[in-house]
């Protein structure tokens, strides 16, 4: 189990940076399938309706990247003994990643529901007559990609929480054993 903990401890920083970089890339492209709606009179406000959620996902990505970099600053990847700051970081990262992943899932689901309510036949007929090279794809993969990245964000919390809990059990368990053995030697 200790070997698994060491591996998780080493790769967590790279995993965290990768996952939040993917979330940032996704946020930059999330609204792209809906961009043509900005040119159609009946759906002018659709893009503005989705944009705050898109921005929020980008903010999650930036905050996650900053948190991931603190992993190295606190030297979580090389510490044999964790300090209270390392445990606090592990808790904050775990809670934030679960929260950010679930919120992103909810935002993407809202976006998907709104997108599915668009009248694609009418809009694509309009674009065919005015701008033939523009069309709206009702089956865009952007939602599936968003769900996958959001789930990866949630899953990125698991190795961090595993390492934090494993280290806590190891360190605080040793302190209890030491206190118990001190108490036994006093009674002898």
mmCIF file of C-alpha atoms in Angstrom:
data_model
loop_
_atom_site.group_PDB
_atom_site.id
_atom_site.type_symbol
_atom_site.label_atom_id
_atom_site.label_comp_id
_atom_site.label_asym_id
_atom_site.label_seq_id
_atom_site.Cartn_x
_atom_site.Cartn_y
_atom_site.Cartn_z
ATOM 1 C CA UNK A 1 0.000 0.000 0.000
ATOM 2 C CA UNK A 2 2.927 2.306 0.714
ATOM 3 C CA UNK A 3 4.202 1.851 -2.835
ATOM 4 C CA UNK A 4 0.801 2.883 -4.237
ATOM 5 C CA UNK A 5 0.850 5.932 -1.969
ATOM 6 C CA UNK A 6 4.327 6.958 -3.196
ATOM 7 C CA UNK A 7 3.268 6.603 -6.832
ATOM 8 C CA UNK A 8 0.070 8.585 -6.221
ATOM 9 C CA UNK A 9 2.063 11.198 -4.330
ATOM 10 C CA UNK A 10 4.487 11.648 -7.263
ATOM 11 C CA UNK A 11 1.955 11.734 -10.126
ATOM 12 C CA UNK A 12 -0.724 13.829 -8.458
ATOM 13 C CA UNK A 13 0.777 17.171 -9.464
ATOM 14 C CA UNK A 14 0.984 16.164 -13.124
ATOM 15 C CA UNK A 15 -2.479 14.647 -13.074
ATOM 16 C CA UNK A 16 -3.937 17.772 -11.461
ATOM 17 C CA UNK A 17 -2.296 20.134 -13.932
ATOM 18 C CA UNK A 18 -3.378 17.964 -16.873
ATOM 19 C CA UNK A 19 -6.987 17.713 -15.724
ATOM 20 C CA UNK A 20 -7.390 21.428 -15.085
ATOM 21 C CA UNK A 21 -5.589 22.297 -18.335
ATOM 22 C CA UNK A 22 -8.111 20.074 -20.144
ATOM 23 C CA UNK A 23 -10.925 21.874 -18.332
ATOM 24 C CA UNK A 24 -9.507 25.242 -19.445
ATOM 25 C CA UNK A 25 -9.199 24.052 -23.052
ATOM 26 C CA UNK A 26 -12.756 22.764 -22.880
ATOM 27 C CA UNK A 27 -13.979 26.100 -21.501
ATOM 28 C CA UNK A 28 -12.355 27.934 -24.418
ATOM 29 C CA UNK A 29 -14.233 25.751 -26.908
ATOM 30 C CA UNK A 30 -17.422 25.016 -25.009
ATOM 31 C CA UNK A 31 -19.627 27.638 -26.658
ATOM 32 C CA UNK A 32 -18.230 27.188 -30.148
ATOM 33 C CA UNK A 33 -21.117 25.021 -31.440
ATOM 34 C CA UNK A 34 -23.557 27.736 -30.303
ATOM 35 C CA UNK A 35 -21.623 30.622 -31.872
ATOM 36 C CA UNK A 36 -23.716 30.695 -35.080
ATOM 37 C CA UNK A 37 -26.779 31.355 -32.913
ATOM 38 C CA UNK A 38 -25.320 34.785 -32.278
ATOM 39 C CA UNK A 39 -25.983 35.573 -35.950
ATOM 40 C CA UNK A 40 -29.605 34.402 -35.980
ATOM 41 C CA UNK A 41 -32.147 37.041 -34.914
ATOM 42 C CA UNK A 42 -34.413 34.758 -32.843
ATOM 43 C CA UNK A 43 -31.509 33.339 -30.791
ATOM 44 C CA UNK A 44 -29.368 36.420 -30.213
ATOM 45 C CA UNK A 45 -29.594 36.082 -26.441
ATOM 46 C CA UNK A 46 -28.802 32.341 -26.402
ATOM 47 C CA UNK A 47 -25.064 32.912 -26.503
ATOM 48 C CA UNK A 48 -25.232 35.504 -23.708
ATOM 49 C CA UNK A 49 -27.290 33.058 -21.642
ATOM 50 C CA UNK A 50 -24.586 30.372 -21.864
ATOM 51 C CA UNK A 51 -21.530 32.633 -21.556
ATOM 52 C CA UNK A 52 -21.591 33.098 -17.724
ATOM 53 C CA UNK A 53 -21.515 29.319 -17.255
ATOM 54 C CA UNK A 54 -18.690 29.050 -19.753
ATOM 55 C CA UNK A 55 -16.779 31.722 -17.810
ATOM 56 C CA UNK A 56 -17.417 29.949 -14.514
ATOM 57 C CA UNK A 57 -15.918 26.723 -15.868
ATOM 58 C CA UNK A 58 -12.853 28.688 -16.989
ATOM 59 C CA UNK A 59 -12.544 30.204 -13.491
ATOM 60 C CA UNK A 60 -12.683 26.693 -12.017
ATOM 61 C CA UNK A 61 -9.861 25.669 -14.372
ATOM 62 C CA UNK A 62 -7.685 28.628 -13.406
ATOM 63 C CA UNK A 63 -8.259 28.070 -9.681
ATOM 64 C CA UNK A 64 -7.536 24.357 -10.107
ATOM 65 C CA UNK A 65 -4.270 25.089 -11.905
ATOM 66 C CA UNK A 66 -3.205 27.448 -9.123
ATOM 67 C CA UNK A 67 -4.110 24.822 -6.507
ATOM 68 C CA UNK A 68 -2.167 22.187 -8.438
ATOM 69 C CA UNK A 69 0.925 24.383 -8.466
ATOM 70 C CA UNK A 70 0.696 24.765 -4.685
ATOM 71 C CA UNK A 71 1.164 20.993 -4.492
ATOM 72 C CA UNK A 72 4.780 21.539 -5.534
ATOM 73 C CA UNK A 73 5.210 24.677 -3.430
ATOM 74 C CA UNK A 74 4.224 22.723 -0.320
ATOM 75 C CA UNK A 75 6.432 19.852 -1.498
ATOM 76 C CA UNK A 76 3.597 17.358 -1.167
ATOM 77 C CA UNK A 77 5.185 15.222 -3.852
ATOM 78 C CA UNK A 78 8.346 14.460 -1.838
ATOM 79 C CA UNK A 79 7.351 14.677 1.828
ATOM 80 C CA UNK A 80 7.572 11.553 3.904
ATOM 81 C CA UNK A 81 5.946 13.346 6.808
ATOM 82 C CA UNK A 82 3.066 15.684 6.050
ATOM 83 C CA UNK A 83 2.672 18.939 7.955
ATOM 84 C CA UNK A 84 -0.694 20.465 8.759
ATOM 85 C CA UNK A 85 -0.378 22.660 5.630
ATOM 86 C CA UNK A 86 -0.096 19.528 3.481
ATOM 87 C CA UNK A 87 -3.236 18.051 5.017
ATOM 88 C CA UNK A 88 -5.097 21.344 4.613
ATOM 89 C CA UNK A 89 -4.050 21.543 0.963
ATOM 90 C CA UNK A 90 -5.215 17.965 0.380
ATOM 91 C CA UNK A 91 -8.605 18.736 1.895
ATOM 92 C CA UNK A 92 -9.034 21.979 -0.044
ATOM 93 C CA UNK A 93 -8.005 20.380 -3.337
ATOM 94 C CA UNK A 94 -10.274 17.374 -2.782
ATOM 95 C CA UNK A 95 -13.321 19.454 -1.881
ATOM 96 C CA UNK A 96 -12.671 22.011 -4.633
ATOM 97 C CA UNK A 97 -12.202 19.356 -7.321
ATOM 98 C CA UNK A 98 -15.374 17.532 -6.370
ATOM 99 C CA UNK A 99 -17.292 20.831 -6.249
ATOM 100 C CA UNK A 100 -15.834 22.159 -9.525
ATOM 101 C CA UNK A 101 -16.451 18.877 -11.334
ATOM 102 C CA UNK A 102 -20.049 18.581 -10.187
ATOM 103 C CA UNK A 103 -20.785 22.263 -10.911
ATOM 104 C CA UNK A 104 -19.260 21.910 -14.363
ATOM 105 C CA UNK A 105 -21.452 18.874 -15.001
ATOM 106 C CA UNK A 106 -24.519 20.883 -13.989
ATOM 107 C CA UNK A 107 -23.523 23.857 -16.180
ATOM 108 C CA UNK A 108 -22.913 21.605 -19.169
ATOM 109 C CA UNK A 109 -26.224 19.853 -18.611
ATOM 110 C CA UNK A 110 -28.015 23.233 -18.547
ATOM 111 C CA UNK A 111 -26.236 24.221 -21.760
ATOM 112 C CA UNK A 112 -27.189 20.926 -23.387
ATOM 113 C CA UNK A 113 -30.863 21.301 -22.439
ATOM 114 C CA UNK A 114 -30.938 24.839 -23.849
ATOM 115 C CA UNK A 115 -29.124 23.754 -26.999
ATOM 116 C CA UNK A 116 -31.524 20.863 -27.624
ATOM 117 C CA UNK A 117 -34.476 23.278 -27.567
ATOM 118 C CA UNK A 118 -33.122 25.165 -30.588
ATOM 119 C CA UNK A 119 -35.066 24.729 -33.852
ATOM 120 C CA UNK A 120 -32.204 23.355 -35.944
ATOM 121 C CA UNK A 121 -34.239 22.868 -39.137
ATOM 122 C CA UNK A 122 -35.342 26.510 -39.269
ATOM 123 C CA UNK A 123 -31.938 27.899 -38.305
ATOM 124 C CA UNK A 124 -30.035 25.698 -40.764
ATOM 125 C CA UNK A 125 -32.524 26.642 -43.528
ATOM 126 C CA UNK A 126 -31.873 30.304 -42.727
ATOM 127 C CA UNK A 127 -28.102 29.807 -42.862
ATOM 128 C CA UNK A 128 -28.370 27.809 -46.103
ATOM 129 C CA UNK A 129 -30.073 30.786 -47.750
ATOM 130 C CA UNK A 130 -27.870 33.527 -46.261
ATOM 131 C CA UNK A 131 -24.512 32.001 -45.362
ATOM 132 C CA UNK A 132 -24.117 28.553 -46.961
ATOM 133 C CA UNK A 133 -20.877 27.711 -45.146
ATOM 134 C CA UNK A 134 -22.502 28.081 -41.698
ATOM 135 C CA UNK A 135 -24.707 25.421 -40.123
ATOM 136 C CA UNK A 136 -25.653 24.209 -36.691
ATOM 137 C CA UNK A 137 -24.903 20.611 -35.700
ATOM 138 C CA UNK A 138 -27.614 19.193 -33.412
ATOM 139 C CA UNK A 139 -25.323 16.282 -32.464
ATOM 140 C CA UNK A 140 -22.236 18.150 -31.365
ATOM 141 C CA UNK A 141 -19.760 16.166 -29.234
ATOM 142 C CA UNK A 142 -19.074 19.187 -27.018
ATOM 143 C CA UNK A 143 -21.417 17.946 -24.297
ATOM 144 C CA UNK A 144 -19.883 14.466 -24.089
ATOM 145 C CA UNK A 145 -16.412 15.996 -23.956
ATOM 146 C CA UNK A 146 -17.546 18.298 -21.156
ATOM 147 C CA UNK A 147 -18.985 15.429 -19.150
ATOM 148 C CA UNK A 148 -15.768 13.430 -19.556
ATOM 149 C CA UNK A 149 -13.545 16.332 -18.480
ATOM 150 C CA UNK A 150 -15.817 17.132 -15.521
ATOM 151 C CA UNK A 151 -15.688 13.533 -14.345
ATOM 152 C CA UNK A 152 -11.885 13.594 -14.684
ATOM 153 C CA UNK A 153 -11.819 16.685 -12.456
ATOM 154 C CA UNK A 154 -13.803 14.832 -9.788
ATOM 155 C CA UNK A 155 -11.606 11.746 -10.145
ATOM 156 C CA UNK A 156 -8.450 13.856 -9.764
ATOM 157 C CA UNK A 157 -9.445 14.348 -6.133
ATOM 158 C CA UNK A 158 -9.153 10.626 -5.388
ATOM 159 C CA UNK A 159 -5.347 10.242 -5.387
ATOM 160 C CA UNK A 160 -4.972 13.460 -3.384
ATOM 161 C CA UNK A 161 -7.469 12.313 -0.772
ATOM 162 C CA UNK A 162 -5.944 8.824 -0.744
ATOM 163 C CA UNK A 163 -2.445 10.196 -0.068
ATOM 164 C CA UNK A 164 -3.747 12.616 2.574
ATOM 165 C CA UNK A 165 -5.726 9.952 4.399
ATOM 166 C CA UNK A 166 -2.935 7.388 4.127
ATOM 167 C CA UNK A 167 -0.399 9.849 5.527
ATOM 168 C CA UNK A 168 -2.782 10.920 8.302
ATOM 169 C CA UNK A 169 -3.414 7.344 9.374
ATOM 170 C CA UNK A 170 0.319 6.603 9.287
ATOM 171 C CA UNK A 171 1.370 9.693 11.199
ATOM 172 C CA UNK A 172 -1.415 9.958 13.743
ATOM 173 C CA UNK A 173 -1.533 6.197 14.235
ATOM 174 C CA UNK A 174 2.161 6.240 15.185
ATOM 175 C CA UNK A 175 1.551 9.032 17.690
ATOM 176 C CA UNK A 176 -1.228 7.046 19.360
ATOM 177 C CA UNK A 177 0.999 3.959 19.485
ATOM 178 C CA UNK A 178 3.829 6.017 20.993
ATOM 179 C CA UNK A 179 1.515 7.494 23.640
ATOM 180 C CA UNK A 180 0.102 4.090 24.425
ATOM 181 C CA UNK A 181 3.565 2.560 24.834
ATOM 182 C CA UNK A 182 4.613 5.501 27.047
ATOM 183 C CA UNK A 183 1.539 4.936 29.192
ATOM 184 C CA UNK A 184 2.342 1.218 29.535
ATOM 185 C CA UNK A 185 5.950 1.850 30.552
ATOM 186 C CA UNK A 186 4.842 4.300 33.272
ATOM 187 C CA UNK A 187 2.542 1.686 34.789
ATOM 188 C CA UNK A 188 5.277 -0.940 35.005
#
